[in-house]
């Protein structure tokens, strides 16, 4: 899974990135909300992990942008020091899928990432293909055919 971590604390960002990479995820770290938004306009990601307090845009601002501007519903987990119930409720009502208070635990964090991955993926058959005539999507290889002819795809 391709995951973006929005975190301005370098030590926290490195820790999350190490955990995610060790379980096979591709991970990019952003220290500013505007840079993450710029990346989202050029690339497709599978999950966002957002801190709330950042030097430019808040994690809530990034979430609002994602929900208003992306053509897909990307799963979002907040990992933040804000622990007041109104903050948690606000983030979830604004479209976050999960919320964790720092300090987070490694295996709980990875379990929540896995749970979001399961819920966000369409039901896949045993062969890992999805057929919507005349298209056939190979979900494992990330390829598409139309009438049995390969279609060239961009990274996004």
XYZ file of N, CA and C in Angstrom:
468
model
N 0.845 -1.159 0.000
C 0.000 0.000 0.000
C 0.902 1.237 0.000
N 0.501 2.274 -0.735
C 1.247 3.528 -0.810
C 0.668 4.497 0.219
N 1.475 4.839 1.208
C 1.009 5.624 2.353
C 1.777 6.930 2.440
N 1.063 8.024 2.703
C 1.684 9.311 2.979
C 1.513 9.617 4.457
N 2.609 10.005 5.082
C 2.597 10.404 6.488
C 2.847 11.903 6.528
N 1.914 12.654 7.103
C 2.055 14.092 7.290
C 2.387 14.329 8.755
N 3.648 14.620 9.013
C 4.135 14.742 10.395
C 5.314 15.710 10.413
N 5.252 16.749 11.256
C 6.346 17.723 11.297
C 7.453 17.351 12.276
N 7.253 16.371 13.122
C 8.283 15.907 14.048
C 9.116 14.828 13.344
N 10.374 15.126 13.003
C 11.186 14.157 12.242
C 11.318 12.800 12.917
N 11.464 12.766 14.240
C 11.613 11.488 14.940
C 10.335 10.654 14.826
N 9.188 11.273 15.008
C 7.902 10.566 14.884
C 7.695 10.081 13.455
N 8.034 10.925 12.480
C 7.880 10.554 11.068
C 8.759 9.351 10.728
N 10.010 9.362 11.191
C 10.935 8.253 10.916
C 10.442 6.956 11.553
N 9.916 7.055 12.750
C 9.406 5.876 13.442
C 8.232 5.267 12.680
N 7.264 6.092 12.318
C 6.109 5.588 11.567
C 6.545 4.996 10.232
N 7.452 5.684 9.543
C 7.923 5.203 8.254
C 8.623 3.852 8.397
N 9.436 3.684 9.418
C 10.131 2.407 9.631
C 9.133 1.286 9.879
N 8.148 1.531 10.737
C 7.127 0.507 11.005
C 6.418 0.102 9.722
N 6.007 1.092 8.930
C 5.236 0.818 7.713
C 6.083 0.106 6.661
N 7.305 0.552 6.476
C 8.182 -0.081 5.484
C 8.521 -1.514 5.879
N 8.686 -1.777 7.168
C 8.998 -3.128 7.625
C 7.858 -4.106 7.372
N 6.653 -3.605 7.168
C 5.521 -4.486 6.861
C 5.164 -4.449 5.379
N 6.069 -3.901 4.552
C 5.906 -3.978 3.107
C 5.189 -2.808 2.454
N 4.919 -1.760 3.193
C 4.246 -0.606 2.609
C 5.276 0.351 2.019
N 4.854 1.064 0.988
C 5.661 2.138 0.424
C 5.227 3.408 1.137
N 6.174 4.150 1.670
C 5.836 5.260 2.551
C 6.568 6.533 2.145
N 5.833 7.641 2.109
C 6.415 8.960 1.869
C 6.064 9.846 3.046
N 7.036 10.652 3.473
C 6.819 11.555 4.602
C 6.757 12.987 4.088
N 5.799 13.720 4.607
C 5.640 15.142 4.303
C 5.625 15.892 5.625
N 6.334 17.021 5.653
C 6.400 17.819 6.874
C 5.500 19.051 6.802
N 4.900 19.275 5.623
C 3.997 20.408 5.437
C 2.775 19.954 4.658
N 1.613 20.454 5.078
C 0.361 20.082 4.428
C 0.309 20.474 2.963
N 0.831 21.639 2.625
C 0.792 22.092 1.226
C 1.574 21.154 0.308
N 2.685 20.619 0.806
C 3.481 19.685 -0.009
C 2.730 18.373 -0.217
N 2.003 17.916 0.786
C 1.204 16.708 0.618
C 0.079 16.955 -0.385
N -0.594 18.081 -0.281
C -1.659 18.408 -1.235
C -1.104 18.458 -2.650
N 0.062 19.058 -2.818
C 0.693 19.102 -4.144
C 0.964 17.694 -4.666
N 1.458 16.814 -3.807
C 1.715 15.431 -4.213
C 0.419 14.724 -4.605
N -0.657 14.988 -3.881
C -1.941 14.340 -4.173
C -2.522 14.786 -5.512
N -2.126 15.947 -6.005
C -2.610 16.395 -7.317
C -1.884 15.692 -8.454
N -0.737 15.057 -8.150
C 0.068 14.406 -9.188
C 0.111 12.897 -9.071
N -0.224 12.367 -7.908
C -0.020 10.949 -7.656
C -1.202 10.389 -6.871
N -1.390 9.103 -6.955
C -2.447 8.431 -6.214
C -1.827 7.677 -5.046
N -2.402 7.876 -3.886
C -1.947 7.187 -2.686
C -3.093 6.329 -2.161
N -2.767 5.386 -1.283
C -3.769 4.469 -0.749
C -4.228 4.822 0.655
N -3.439 5.613 1.393
C -3.775 5.939 2.783
C -3.029 7.200 3.184
N -3.701 8.045 3.977
C -3.059 9.217 4.568
C -3.018 9.045 6.079
N -1.863 9.310 6.668
C -1.729 9.382 8.116
C -1.387 10.843 8.417
N -2.288 11.527 9.132
C -2.159 12.962 9.331
C -1.960 13.329 10.787
N -1.030 14.242 11.017
C -0.934 14.923 12.305
C -1.849 16.147 12.203
N -2.341 16.638 13.315
C -3.244 17.786 13.300
C -2.455 19.091 13.240
N -1.461 19.221 14.124
C -0.730 20.480 14.282
C 0.498 20.497 13.382
N 0.475 21.400 12.403
C 1.577 21.515 11.452
C 1.912 22.986 11.244
N 3.102 23.291 10.705
C 3.491 24.688 10.577
C 2.709 25.483 9.524
N 2.152 24.847 8.514
C 1.435 25.610 7.486
C -0.061 25.332 7.538
N -0.508 24.233 6.999
C -1.919 23.842 7.056
C -2.092 22.787 8.132
N -3.222 22.797 8.806
C -3.483 21.746 9.799
C -3.871 20.452 9.085
N -3.765 19.356 9.805
C -4.219 18.080 9.261
C -5.698 18.120 8.898
N -6.488 18.871 9.664
C -7.919 19.018 9.359
C -8.103 19.734 8.023
N -7.262 20.744 7.744
C -7.329 21.439 6.448
C -6.988 20.487 5.305
N -5.986 19.648 5.500
C -5.602 18.676 4.468
C -6.729 17.669 4.256
N -7.338 17.204 5.340
C -8.471 16.288 5.232
C -9.610 16.927 4.453
N -9.945 18.164 4.776
C -11.031 18.866 4.067
C -10.705 18.992 2.584
N -9.448 19.305 2.258
C -9.051 19.403 0.858
C -9.205 18.051 0.159
N -8.749 16.993 0.807
C -8.825 15.657 0.207
C -10.275 15.251 -0.044
N -11.144 15.491 0.915
C -12.549 15.102 0.755
C -13.252 15.943 -0.307
N -12.798 17.162 -0.529
C -13.436 18.040 -1.517
C -12.856 17.911 -2.918
N -11.604 17.489 -3.041
C -10.922 17.568 -4.328
C -10.505 16.246 -4.955
N -10.410 15.189 -4.183
C -9.972 13.918 -4.754
C -11.162 13.159 -5.333
N -10.920 12.478 -6.422
C -11.992 11.727 -7.067
C -12.180 10.341 -6.462
N -11.360 9.988 -5.485
C -11.500 8.722 -4.781
C -11.518 8.999 -3.287
N -12.094 8.111 -2.536
C -12.174 8.300 -1.080
C -10.984 7.606 -0.436
N -9.961 8.373 -0.194
C -8.743 7.839 0.404
C -8.951 7.679 1.906
N -8.580 6.540 2.475
C -8.678 6.367 3.927
C -7.708 7.302 4.649
N -8.142 7.800 5.803
C -7.347 8.757 6.576
C -7.341 8.353 8.047
N -6.132 8.289 8.618
C -5.959 8.077 10.054
C -5.273 9.323 10.620
N -5.820 9.860 11.680
C -5.130 10.918 12.412
C -4.287 10.278 13.494
N -3.025 10.700 13.586
C -2.151 10.347 14.700
C -1.642 11.684 15.226
N -2.140 12.066 16.381
C -1.894 13.412 16.877
C -1.881 13.454 18.399
N -1.338 14.534 18.930
C -1.330 14.714 20.383
C -2.646 15.302 20.891
N -3.502 15.757 20.000
C -4.779 16.340 20.430
C -5.693 15.217 20.904
N -6.029 15.266 22.187
C -6.778 14.161 22.774
C -8.141 14.554 23.324
N -8.539 15.799 23.157
C -9.843 16.233 23.658
C -10.953 15.587 22.830
N -11.989 15.138 23.502
C -13.094 14.480 22.808
C -13.678 15.332 21.681
N -13.874 16.644 21.853
C -14.400 17.440 20.733
C -13.498 17.406 19.492
N -12.166 17.358 19.683
C -11.245 17.261 18.547
C -11.408 15.923 17.829
N -11.490 14.857 18.598
C -11.649 13.522 18.011
C -12.949 13.448 17.221
N -14.017 13.914 17.821
C -15.331 13.899 17.156
C -15.297 14.750 15.895
N -14.688 15.928 15.988
C -14.620 16.819 14.825
C -13.870 16.164 13.665
N -12.740 15.538 13.959
C -11.967 14.880 12.901
C -12.762 13.752 12.258
N -13.400 12.932 13.075
C -14.179 11.812 12.528
C -15.386 12.314 11.736
N -16.054 13.332 12.236
C -17.204 13.888 11.508
C -16.782 14.625 10.239
N -15.530 15.065 10.186
C -15.006 15.743 9.000
C -14.543 14.773 7.927
N -14.555 13.475 8.236
C -14.210 12.482 7.229
C -13.041 11.591 7.546
N -12.420 11.747 8.709
C -11.339 10.821 9.086
C -11.941 9.440 9.335
N -11.184 8.409 9.022
C -11.648 7.036 9.212
C -11.226 6.468 10.554
N -10.169 7.028 11.143
C -9.690 6.550 12.427
C -8.912 7.672 13.085
N -8.696 7.542 14.387
C -8.030 8.595 15.156
C -7.251 7.936 16.280
N -5.963 8.257 16.377
C -5.115 7.706 17.425
C -4.403 8.849 18.137
N -4.289 8.719 19.454
C -3.605 9.731 20.257
C -2.162 9.300 20.493
N -1.245 10.253 20.336
C 0.167 9.986 20.607
C 0.381 9.872 22.107
N 1.310 9.046 22.524
C 2.177 8.196 21.711
C 1.422 6.939 21.261
N 1.672 6.535 20.034
C 1.005 5.354 19.501
C 1.890 4.129 19.677
N 1.247 2.982 19.656
C 1.957 1.702 19.797
C 2.104 1.079 18.407
N 3.217 0.428 18.184
C 3.538 -0.108 16.866
C 2.486 -1.078 16.346
N 2.166 -2.117 17.098
C 1.305 -3.162 16.557
C -0.148 -2.715 16.447
N -0.578 -1.858 17.339
C -1.926 -1.296 17.214
C -2.017 -0.422 15.966
N -1.002 0.401 15.742
C -0.987 1.255 14.551
C -1.034 0.417 13.287
N -0.202 -0.610 13.216
C -0.168 -1.471 12.027
C -1.480 -2.229 11.849
N -2.105 -2.639 12.953
C -3.402 -3.319 12.861
C -4.473 -2.372 12.322
N -4.442 -1.121 12.742
C -5.426 -0.149 12.244
C -5.199 0.143 10.764
N -3.941 0.224 10.340
C -3.631 0.412 8.919
C -4.163 -0.776 8.117
N -3.926 -1.976 8.603
C -4.413 -3.181 7.911
C -5.937 -3.219 7.845
N -6.587 -2.820 8.930
C -8.053 -2.807 8.942
C -8.592 -1.820 7.912
N -7.986 -0.646 7.819
C -8.428 0.324 6.814
C -8.163 -0.180 5.406
N -7.052 -0.855 5.228
C -6.740 -1.423 3.912
C -7.806 -2.440 3.508
N -8.197 -3.312 4.422
C -9.235 -4.311 4.123
C -10.559 -3.646 3.760
N -10.939 -2.628 4.521
C -12.231 -1.967 4.286
C -12.242 -1.125 3.018
N -11.080 -0.622 2.612
C -11.052 0.282 1.459
C -10.897 -0.436 0.127
N -10.516 -1.675 0.162
C -10.316 -2.425 -1.092
C -11.625 -3.079 -1.517
N -11.921 -3.027 -2.817
C -13.117 -3.736 -3.272
C -12.951 -5.237 -3.095
N -14.064 -5.928 -2.975
C -14.024 -7.386 -2.847
C -13.282 -7.959 -4.051
N -12.309 -8.785 -3.783
C -11.499 -9.368 -4.845
C -11.747 -10.863 -4.911
N -11.822 -11.376 -6.137
C -11.994 -12.821 -6.286
C -10.648 -13.506 -6.066
N -10.647 -14.836 -6.090
C -9.442 -15.595 -5.792
C -8.321 -15.369 -6.805
N -8.667 -15.012 -8.034
C -7.649 -14.797 -9.048
C -7.072 -13.388 -8.992
N -7.665 -12.484 -8.198
C -7.157 -11.128 -8.128
C -7.507 -10.306 -9.349
N -8.605 -10.666 -10.010
C -9.038 -9.903 -11.176
C -10.455 -9.387 -10.970
N -10.728 -8.295 -11.643
C -12.055 -7.706 -11.633
C -12.438 -7.490 -13.084
N -13.559 -8.065 -13.487
C -13.988 -7.939 -14.882
C -15.223 -7.071 -14.970
N -15.094 -6.011 -15.748
C -16.193 -5.115 -16.067
C -16.155 -4.951 -17.579
N -16.868 -5.803 -18.264
C -16.794 -5.900 -19.716
C -16.894 -4.528 -20.374
N -15.999 -4.234 -21.288
C -14.970 -5.059 -21.927
C -13.620 -5.010 -21.218
N -13.574 -4.475 -19.991
C -12.314 -4.307 -19.274
C -12.061 -5.454 -18.310
N -10.767 -5.767 -18.119
C -10.343 -6.739 -17.129
C -9.182 -6.127 -16.348
N -9.359 -6.007 -15.032
C -8.359 -5.404 -14.160
C -7.632 -6.506 -13.398
N -6.328 -6.569 -13.575
C -5.488 -7.491 -12.800
C -5.038 -6.721 -11.566
N -5.676 -6.990 -10.438
C -5.452 -6.217 -9.227
C -4.085 -6.472 -8.610
N -3.533 -7.658 -8.824
C -2.226 -7.965 -8.259
C -1.102 -7.291 -9.031
N -1.235 -7.229 -10.354
C -0.183 -6.651 -11.186
C -0.431 -5.192 -11.533
N -1.633 -4.685 -11.268
C -1.954 -3.299 -11.589
C -2.042 -3.051 -13.081
N -2.578 -4.032 -13.812
C -2.698 -3.870 -15.259
C -4.162 -3.986 -15.692
N -4.427 -3.450 -16.890
C -5.793 -3.437 -17.420
C -5.754 -3.866 -18.882
N -6.756 -4.643 -19.264
C -6.936 -4.967 -20.673
C -8.344 -4.559 -21.094
N -8.482 -4.233 -22.368
C -9.787 -3.928 -22.962
C -9.904 -4.796 -24.201
N -10.918 -5.666 -24.209
C -11.074 -6.632 -25.308
C -9.782 -7.408 -25.522
N -9.169 -7.853 -24.429
C -7.942 -8.652 -24.406
C -6.703 -7.923 -24.935
N -6.751 -6.603 -25.058
C -5.578 -5.820 -25.460
C -5.119 -4.992 -24.266
N -3.789 -4.995 -24.018
C -3.231 -4.240 -22.896
C -3.486 -2.744 -23.068
N -3.797 -2.103 -21.953
C -3.946 -0.652 -21.934
C -2.775 -0.098 -21.143
N -2.107 0.883 -21.726
C -0.978 1.530 -21.067
C -1.509 2.460 -19.978
N -1.020 2.303 -18.747
C -1.469 3.113 -17.633
C -0.358 4.020 -17.137
N -0.756 5.186 -16.631
C 0.191 6.044 -15.955
C 0.304 5.587 -14.514
N 1.280 6.081 -13.775
C 1.440 5.703 -12.375
C 0.204 6.084 -11.566
N -0.376 7.228 -11.850
C -1.559 7.668 -11.125
C -2.749 6.815 -11.501
